[in-house]
mmCIF file of C-alpha atoms and ligand atoms in Angstrom:
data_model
loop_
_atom_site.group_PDB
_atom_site.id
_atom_site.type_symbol
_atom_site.label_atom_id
_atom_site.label_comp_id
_atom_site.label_asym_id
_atom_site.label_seq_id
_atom_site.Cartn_x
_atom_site.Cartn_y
_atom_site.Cartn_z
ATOM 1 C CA UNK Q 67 221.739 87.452 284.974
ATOM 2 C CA UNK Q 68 220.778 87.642 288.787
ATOM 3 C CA UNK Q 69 216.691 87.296 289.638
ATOM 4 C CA UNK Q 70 215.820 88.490 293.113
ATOM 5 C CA UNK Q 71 212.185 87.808 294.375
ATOM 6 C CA UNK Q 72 211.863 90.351 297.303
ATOM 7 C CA UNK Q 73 209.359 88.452 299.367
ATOM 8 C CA UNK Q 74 208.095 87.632 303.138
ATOM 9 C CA UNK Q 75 204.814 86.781 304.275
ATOM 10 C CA UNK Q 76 204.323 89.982 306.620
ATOM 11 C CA UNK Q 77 203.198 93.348 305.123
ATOM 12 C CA UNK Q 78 205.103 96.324 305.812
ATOM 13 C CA UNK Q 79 208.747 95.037 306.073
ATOM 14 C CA UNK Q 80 210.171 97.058 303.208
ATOM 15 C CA UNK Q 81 209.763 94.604 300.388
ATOM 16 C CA UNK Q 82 208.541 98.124 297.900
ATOM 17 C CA UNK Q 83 211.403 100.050 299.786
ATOM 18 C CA UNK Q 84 213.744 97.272 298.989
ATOM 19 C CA UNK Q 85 212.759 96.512 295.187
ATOM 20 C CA UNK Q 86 212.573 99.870 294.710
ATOM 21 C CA UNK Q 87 215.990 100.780 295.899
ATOM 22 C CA UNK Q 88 217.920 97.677 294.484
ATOM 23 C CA UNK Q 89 216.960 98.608 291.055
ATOM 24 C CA UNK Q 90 217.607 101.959 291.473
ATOM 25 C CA UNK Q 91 220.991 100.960 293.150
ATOM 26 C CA UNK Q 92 221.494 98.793 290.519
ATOM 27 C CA UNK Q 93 220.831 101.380 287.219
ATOM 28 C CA UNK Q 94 223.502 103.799 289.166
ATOM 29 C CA UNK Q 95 226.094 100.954 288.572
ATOM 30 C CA UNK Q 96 225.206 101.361 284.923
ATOM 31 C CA UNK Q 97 223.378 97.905 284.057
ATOM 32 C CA UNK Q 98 219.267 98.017 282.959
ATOM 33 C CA UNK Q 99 217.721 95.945 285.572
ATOM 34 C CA UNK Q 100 213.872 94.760 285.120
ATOM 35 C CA UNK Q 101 211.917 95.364 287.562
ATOM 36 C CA UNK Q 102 208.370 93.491 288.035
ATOM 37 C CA UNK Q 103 205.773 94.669 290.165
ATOM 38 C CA UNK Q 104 204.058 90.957 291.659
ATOM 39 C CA UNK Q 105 201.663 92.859 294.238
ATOM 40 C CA UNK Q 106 198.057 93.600 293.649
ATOM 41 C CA UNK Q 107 198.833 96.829 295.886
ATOM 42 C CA UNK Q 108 201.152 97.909 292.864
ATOM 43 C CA UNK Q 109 203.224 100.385 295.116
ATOM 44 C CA UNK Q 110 206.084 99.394 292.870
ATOM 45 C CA UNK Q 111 204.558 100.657 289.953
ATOM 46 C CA UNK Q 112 202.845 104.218 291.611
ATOM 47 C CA UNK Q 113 206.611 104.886 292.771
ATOM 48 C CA UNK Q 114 207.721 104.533 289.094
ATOM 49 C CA UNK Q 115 204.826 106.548 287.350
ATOM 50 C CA UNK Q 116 203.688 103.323 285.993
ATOM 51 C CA UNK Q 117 200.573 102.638 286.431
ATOM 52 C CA UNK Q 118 198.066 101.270 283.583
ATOM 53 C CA UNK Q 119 194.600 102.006 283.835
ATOM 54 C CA UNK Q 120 193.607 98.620 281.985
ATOM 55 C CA UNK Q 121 194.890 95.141 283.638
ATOM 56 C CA UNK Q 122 195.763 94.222 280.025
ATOM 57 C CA UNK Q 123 198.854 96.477 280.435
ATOM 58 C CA UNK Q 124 199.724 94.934 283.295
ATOM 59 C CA UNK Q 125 201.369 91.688 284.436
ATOM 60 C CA UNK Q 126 198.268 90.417 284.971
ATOM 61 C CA UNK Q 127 197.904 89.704 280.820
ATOM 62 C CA UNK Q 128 200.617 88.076 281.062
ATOM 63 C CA UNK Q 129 199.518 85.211 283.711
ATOM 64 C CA UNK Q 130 196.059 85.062 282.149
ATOM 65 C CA UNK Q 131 196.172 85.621 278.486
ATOM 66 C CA UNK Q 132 199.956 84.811 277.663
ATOM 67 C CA UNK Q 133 200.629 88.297 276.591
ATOM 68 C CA UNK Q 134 204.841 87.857 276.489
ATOM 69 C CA UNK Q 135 206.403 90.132 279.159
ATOM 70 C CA UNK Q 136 208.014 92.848 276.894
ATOM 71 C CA UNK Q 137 204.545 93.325 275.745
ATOM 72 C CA UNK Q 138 203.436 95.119 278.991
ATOM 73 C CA UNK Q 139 207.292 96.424 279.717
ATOM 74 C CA UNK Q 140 207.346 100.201 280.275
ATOM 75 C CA UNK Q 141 210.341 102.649 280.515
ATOM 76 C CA UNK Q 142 209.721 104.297 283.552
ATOM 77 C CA UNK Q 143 210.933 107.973 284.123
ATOM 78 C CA UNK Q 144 213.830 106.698 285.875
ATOM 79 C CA UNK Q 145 215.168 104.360 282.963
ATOM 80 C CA UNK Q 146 213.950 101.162 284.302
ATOM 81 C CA UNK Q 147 212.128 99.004 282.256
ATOM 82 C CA UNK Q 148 208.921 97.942 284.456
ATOM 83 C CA UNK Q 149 206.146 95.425 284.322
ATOM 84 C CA UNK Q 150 203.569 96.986 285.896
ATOM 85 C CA UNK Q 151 200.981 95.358 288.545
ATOM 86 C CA UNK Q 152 197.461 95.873 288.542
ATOM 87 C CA UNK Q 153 194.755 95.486 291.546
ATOM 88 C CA UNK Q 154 193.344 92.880 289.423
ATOM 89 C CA UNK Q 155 195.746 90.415 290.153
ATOM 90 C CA UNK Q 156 194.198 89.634 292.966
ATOM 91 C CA UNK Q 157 192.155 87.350 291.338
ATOM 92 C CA UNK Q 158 194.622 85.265 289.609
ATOM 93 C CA UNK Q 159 194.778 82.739 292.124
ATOM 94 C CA UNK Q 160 191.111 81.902 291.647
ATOM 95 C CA UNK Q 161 191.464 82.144 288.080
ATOM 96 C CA UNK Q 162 194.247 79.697 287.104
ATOM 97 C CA UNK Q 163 195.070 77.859 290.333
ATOM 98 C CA UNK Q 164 198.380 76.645 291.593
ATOM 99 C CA UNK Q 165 199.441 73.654 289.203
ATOM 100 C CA UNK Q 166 203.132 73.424 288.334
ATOM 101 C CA UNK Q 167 202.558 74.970 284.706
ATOM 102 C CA UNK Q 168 201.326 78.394 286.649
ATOM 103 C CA UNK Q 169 203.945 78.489 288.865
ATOM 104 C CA UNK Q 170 206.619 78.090 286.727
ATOM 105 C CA UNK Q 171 205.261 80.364 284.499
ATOM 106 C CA UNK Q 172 207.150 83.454 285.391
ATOM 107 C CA UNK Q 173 210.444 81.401 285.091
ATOM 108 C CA UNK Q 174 209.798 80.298 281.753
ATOM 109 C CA UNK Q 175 209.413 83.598 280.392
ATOM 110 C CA UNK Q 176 212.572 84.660 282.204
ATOM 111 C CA UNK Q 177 214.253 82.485 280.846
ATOM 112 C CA UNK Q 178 213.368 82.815 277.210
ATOM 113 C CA UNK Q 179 216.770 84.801 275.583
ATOM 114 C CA UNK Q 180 216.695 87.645 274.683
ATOM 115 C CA UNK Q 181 214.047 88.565 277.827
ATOM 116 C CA UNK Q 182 216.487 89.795 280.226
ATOM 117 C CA UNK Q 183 218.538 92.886 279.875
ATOM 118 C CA UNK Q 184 219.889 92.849 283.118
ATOM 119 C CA UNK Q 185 219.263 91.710 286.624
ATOM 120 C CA UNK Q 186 215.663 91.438 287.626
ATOM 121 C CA UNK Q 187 214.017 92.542 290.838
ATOM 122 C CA UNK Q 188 210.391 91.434 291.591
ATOM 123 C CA UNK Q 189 208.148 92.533 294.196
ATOM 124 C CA UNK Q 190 206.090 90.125 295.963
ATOM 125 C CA UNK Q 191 202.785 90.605 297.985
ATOM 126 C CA UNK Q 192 202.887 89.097 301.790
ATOM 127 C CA UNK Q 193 200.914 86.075 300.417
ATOM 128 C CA UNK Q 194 202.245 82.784 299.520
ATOM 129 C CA UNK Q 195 199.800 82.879 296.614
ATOM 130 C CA UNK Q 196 200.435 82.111 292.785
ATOM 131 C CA UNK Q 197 202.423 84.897 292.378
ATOM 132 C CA UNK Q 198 204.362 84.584 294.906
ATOM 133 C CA UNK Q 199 204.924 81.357 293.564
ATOM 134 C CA UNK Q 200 206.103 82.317 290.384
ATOM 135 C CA UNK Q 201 208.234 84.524 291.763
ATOM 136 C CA UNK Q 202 210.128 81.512 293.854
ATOM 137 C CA UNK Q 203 210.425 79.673 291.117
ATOM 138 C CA UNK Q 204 211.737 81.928 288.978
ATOM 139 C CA UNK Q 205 214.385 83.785 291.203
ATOM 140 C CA UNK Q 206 217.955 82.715 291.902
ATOM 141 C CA UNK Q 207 217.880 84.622 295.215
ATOM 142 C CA UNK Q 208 215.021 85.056 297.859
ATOM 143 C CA UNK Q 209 215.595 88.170 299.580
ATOM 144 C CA UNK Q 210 214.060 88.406 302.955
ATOM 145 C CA UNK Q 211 213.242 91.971 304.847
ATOM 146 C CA UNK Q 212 212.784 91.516 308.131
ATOM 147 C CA UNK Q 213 211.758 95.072 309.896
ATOM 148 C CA UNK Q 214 212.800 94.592 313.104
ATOM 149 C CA UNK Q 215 209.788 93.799 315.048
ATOM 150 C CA UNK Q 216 208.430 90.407 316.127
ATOM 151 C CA UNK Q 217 206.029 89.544 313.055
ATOM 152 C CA UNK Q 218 207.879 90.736 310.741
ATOM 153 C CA UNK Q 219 210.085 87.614 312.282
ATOM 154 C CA UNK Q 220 207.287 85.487 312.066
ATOM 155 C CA UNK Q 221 206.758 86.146 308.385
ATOM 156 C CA UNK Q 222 210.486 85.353 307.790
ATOM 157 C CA UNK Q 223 210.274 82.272 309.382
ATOM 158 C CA UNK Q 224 207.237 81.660 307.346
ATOM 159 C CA UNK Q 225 209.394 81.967 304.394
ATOM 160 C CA UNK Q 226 212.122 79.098 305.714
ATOM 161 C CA UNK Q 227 209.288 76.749 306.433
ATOM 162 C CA UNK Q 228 208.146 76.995 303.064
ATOM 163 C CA UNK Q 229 211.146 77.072 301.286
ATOM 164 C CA UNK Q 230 212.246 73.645 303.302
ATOM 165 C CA UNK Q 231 208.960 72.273 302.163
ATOM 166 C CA UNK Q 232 209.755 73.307 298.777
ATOM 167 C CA UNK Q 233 213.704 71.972 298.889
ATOM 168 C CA UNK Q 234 212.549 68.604 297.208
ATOM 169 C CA UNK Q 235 210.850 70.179 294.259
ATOM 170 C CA UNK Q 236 213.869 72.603 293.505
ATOM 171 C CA UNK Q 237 215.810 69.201 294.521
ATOM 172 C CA UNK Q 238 218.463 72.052 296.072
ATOM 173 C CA UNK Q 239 218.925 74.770 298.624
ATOM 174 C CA UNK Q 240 217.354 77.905 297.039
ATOM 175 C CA UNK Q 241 219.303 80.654 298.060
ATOM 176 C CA UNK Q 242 217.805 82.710 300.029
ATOM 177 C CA UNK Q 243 219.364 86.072 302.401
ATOM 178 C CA UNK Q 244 217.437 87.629 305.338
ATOM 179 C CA UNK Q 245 217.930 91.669 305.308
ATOM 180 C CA UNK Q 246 216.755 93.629 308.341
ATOM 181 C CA UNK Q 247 215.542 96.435 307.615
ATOM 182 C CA UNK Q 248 214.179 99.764 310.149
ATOM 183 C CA UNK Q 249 217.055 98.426 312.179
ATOM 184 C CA UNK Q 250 217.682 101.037 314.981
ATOM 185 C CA UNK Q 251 220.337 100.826 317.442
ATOM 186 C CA UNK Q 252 218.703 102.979 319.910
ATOM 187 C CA UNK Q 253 215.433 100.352 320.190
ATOM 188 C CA UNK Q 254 215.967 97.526 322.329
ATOM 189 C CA UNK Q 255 213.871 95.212 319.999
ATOM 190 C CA UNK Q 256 216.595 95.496 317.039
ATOM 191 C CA UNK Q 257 219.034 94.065 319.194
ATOM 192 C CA UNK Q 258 216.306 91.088 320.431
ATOM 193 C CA UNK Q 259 215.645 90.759 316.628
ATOM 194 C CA UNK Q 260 218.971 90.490 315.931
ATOM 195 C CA UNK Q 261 219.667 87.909 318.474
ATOM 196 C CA UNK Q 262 216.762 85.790 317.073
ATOM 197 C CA UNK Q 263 217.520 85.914 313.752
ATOM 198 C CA UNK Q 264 220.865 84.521 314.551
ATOM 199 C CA UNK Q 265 219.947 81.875 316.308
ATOM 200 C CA UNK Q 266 216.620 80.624 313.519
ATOM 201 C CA UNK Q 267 218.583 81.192 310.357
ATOM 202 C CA UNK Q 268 221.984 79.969 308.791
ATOM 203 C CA UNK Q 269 224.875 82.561 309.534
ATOM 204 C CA UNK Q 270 225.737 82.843 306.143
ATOM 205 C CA UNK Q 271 221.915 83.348 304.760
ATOM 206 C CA UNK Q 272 221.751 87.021 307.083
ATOM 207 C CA UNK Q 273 223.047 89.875 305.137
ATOM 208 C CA UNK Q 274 225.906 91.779 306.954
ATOM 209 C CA UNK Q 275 224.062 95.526 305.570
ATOM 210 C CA UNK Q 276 221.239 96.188 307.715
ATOM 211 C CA UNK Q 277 219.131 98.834 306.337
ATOM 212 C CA UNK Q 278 218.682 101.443 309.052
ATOM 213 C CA UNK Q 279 215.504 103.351 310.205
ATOM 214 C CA UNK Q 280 215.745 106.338 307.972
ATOM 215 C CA UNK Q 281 212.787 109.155 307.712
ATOM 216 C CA UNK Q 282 214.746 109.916 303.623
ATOM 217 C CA UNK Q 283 213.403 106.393 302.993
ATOM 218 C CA UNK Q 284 210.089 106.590 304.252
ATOM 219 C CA UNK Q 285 209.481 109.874 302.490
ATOM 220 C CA UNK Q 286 210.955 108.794 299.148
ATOM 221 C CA UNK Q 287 207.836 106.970 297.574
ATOM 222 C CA UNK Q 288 205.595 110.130 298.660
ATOM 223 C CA UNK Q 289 207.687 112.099 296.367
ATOM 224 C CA UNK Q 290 207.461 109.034 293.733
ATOM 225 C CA UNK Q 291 211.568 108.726 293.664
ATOM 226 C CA UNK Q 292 214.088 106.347 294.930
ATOM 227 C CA UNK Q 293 216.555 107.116 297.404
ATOM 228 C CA UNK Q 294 219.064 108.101 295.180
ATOM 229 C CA UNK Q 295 217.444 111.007 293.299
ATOM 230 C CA UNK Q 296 215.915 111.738 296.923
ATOM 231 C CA UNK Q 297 218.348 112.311 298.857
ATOM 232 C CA UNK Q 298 221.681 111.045 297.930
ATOM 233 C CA UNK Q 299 223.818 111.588 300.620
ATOM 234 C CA UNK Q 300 221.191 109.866 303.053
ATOM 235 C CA UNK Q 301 222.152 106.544 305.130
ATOM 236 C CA UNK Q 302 219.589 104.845 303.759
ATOM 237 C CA UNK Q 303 221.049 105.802 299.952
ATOM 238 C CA UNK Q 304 224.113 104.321 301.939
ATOM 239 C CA UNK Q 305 222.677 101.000 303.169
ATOM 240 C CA UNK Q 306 220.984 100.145 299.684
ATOM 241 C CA UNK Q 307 224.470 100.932 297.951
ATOM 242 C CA UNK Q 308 226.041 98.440 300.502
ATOM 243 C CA UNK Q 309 223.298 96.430 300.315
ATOM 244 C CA UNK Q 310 223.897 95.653 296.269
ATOM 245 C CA UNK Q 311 227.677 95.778 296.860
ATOM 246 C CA UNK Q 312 227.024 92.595 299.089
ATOM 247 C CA UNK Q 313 224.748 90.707 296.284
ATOM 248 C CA UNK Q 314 227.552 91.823 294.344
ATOM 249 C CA UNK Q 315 230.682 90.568 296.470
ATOM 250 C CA UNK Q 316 228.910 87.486 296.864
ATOM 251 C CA UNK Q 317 228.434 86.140 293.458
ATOM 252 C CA UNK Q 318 224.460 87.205 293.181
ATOM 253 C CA UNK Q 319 225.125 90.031 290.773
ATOM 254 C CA UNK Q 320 227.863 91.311 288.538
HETATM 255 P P1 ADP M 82 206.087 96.162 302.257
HETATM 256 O O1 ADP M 82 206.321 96.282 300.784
HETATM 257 O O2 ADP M 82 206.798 94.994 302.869
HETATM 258 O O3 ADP M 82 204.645 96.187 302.624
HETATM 259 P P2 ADP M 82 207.112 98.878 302.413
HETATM 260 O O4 ADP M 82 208.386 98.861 301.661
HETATM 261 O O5 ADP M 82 205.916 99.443 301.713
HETATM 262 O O6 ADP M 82 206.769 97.436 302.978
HETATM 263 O O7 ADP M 82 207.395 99.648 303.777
HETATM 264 C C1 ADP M 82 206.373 99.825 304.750
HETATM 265 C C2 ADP M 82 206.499 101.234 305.321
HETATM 266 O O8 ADP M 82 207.730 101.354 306.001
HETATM 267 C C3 ADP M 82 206.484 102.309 304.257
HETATM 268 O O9 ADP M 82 205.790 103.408 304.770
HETATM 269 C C4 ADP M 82 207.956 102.619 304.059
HETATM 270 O O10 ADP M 82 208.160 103.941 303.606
HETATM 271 C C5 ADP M 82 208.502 102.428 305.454
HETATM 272 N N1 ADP M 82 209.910 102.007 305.460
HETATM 273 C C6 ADP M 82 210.460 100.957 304.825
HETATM 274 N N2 ADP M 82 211.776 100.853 305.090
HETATM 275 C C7 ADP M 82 212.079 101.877 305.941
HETATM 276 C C8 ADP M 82 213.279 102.329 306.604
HETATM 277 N N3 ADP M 82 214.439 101.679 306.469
HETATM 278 N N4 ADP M 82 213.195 103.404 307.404
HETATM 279 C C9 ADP M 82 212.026 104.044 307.573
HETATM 280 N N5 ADP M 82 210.864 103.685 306.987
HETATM 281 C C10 ADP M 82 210.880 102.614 306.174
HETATM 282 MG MG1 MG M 83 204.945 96.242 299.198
#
């Protein structure tokens, strides 16, 4: 089963809006995906009514005091099984460090049988921290959002440098796929975006769906839903759809 780490080291590039709306594109094709919420913020987890008071319920017992994952699993009111964040982890780093054993910590779990229902989604923070980590190591897909603006850019190309520098540990090409998303055909930057993106990453490692500037998506987490049970008929309920019919065509997903 497919595990997509939604990351990039810029804030505000529609990492939430893309977690959010791959696992809610992915329980309309009728598989359970897993959702895990990686980001002290824990946006994720207010969108999906899931949010413990105690950071034992949380992911965050399961980096610090080994508490297995299905432990802190919720059913959210959407069906998706959820592991929620919690602001305190941002003090995991400090607490356990970087050493291999922490990173690979998330993929070890994952791994475990019986742990995965379906496809996993995790949310990263914009930090290359532990989590963020974890979630590298454990995925079988990076997925990139780059809004279209300049630093958004910047944090994507973030992402390549570190994944390069990473290359010998996974001793292979982690796949990786950079979505823009706010993409806007009216603003001359989405084109210039566009254009750079093209020429800094591999053809084949852009995603053909671009996720368009849509006011349904920006509203949806207000109202706590995904775009589906927003508003349906929306484009961006259209771009997600293609969006997981793409991880689909190409092999990521089944
Ligand atoms: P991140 O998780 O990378 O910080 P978010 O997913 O929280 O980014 O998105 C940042 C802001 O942009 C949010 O207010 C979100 O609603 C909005 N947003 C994300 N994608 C789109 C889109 N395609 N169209 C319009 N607004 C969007
Ligand atoms: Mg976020």
């Amino acid at each position: 089963m497919a595990i997509i780490a939604v990351f990039n080291q810029k804030g505000g590039v529609g990492k939430t809006t893309t977690a959010l709306n791959l696992l809610a594109g992915i329980a309309q094709r009728g598989l359970r995906p897993l959702g895990i919420d990686l980001d002290p913020q824990a946006h994720l987890s207010h969108v999906f009514g899931a949010q413990p008071k105690l950071a034992d319920d949380s992911v965050y017992s399961f980096f610090v005091r080994r508490r297995p994952l299905a432990d802190v699993a919720v059913i959210t009111r959407s069906g998706i099984v959820m592991c929620p964040a919690h602001l305190e982890l941002s003090k995991i780093d400090s607490l356990l460090g970087k050493g291999v054993n922490v990173v690979t910590r998330l993929r070890q779990a994952l791994h475990q049988t019986g742990t995965m229902p379906g496809p996993v989604v995790i949310d990263c923070c914009p930090l290359l921290n532990v989590l963020s980590l974890n979630a590298v190591f454990a995925c079988d897909l990076l997925l990139v959002p780059v809004s279209c603006d300049f630093l958004a850019l910047q944090g994507a190309l973030q992402v390549e440098r570190a994944l390069n520098a990473l290359e010998p540990v996974f001793k292979l090409r982690l796949p990786r796929r950079y979505v823009l998303t706010r993409f806007d055909v009216r603003r001359k930057m989405s084109d210039e975006v566009m254009a750079r993106m093209a020429s800094a990453f591999r053809p084949d490692e852009i995603c053909a769906t671009r996720i368009r500037e849509s006011v349904k998506l920006a509203e949806s987490p207000a109202v706590e839903l995904d775009i589906f049970r927003h508003a349906p008929e929306s484009r961006g309920a259209q771009d997600y759809e293609a969006l997981v019919e793409e991880l689909v065509s190409t092999g990521f997903m089944s």
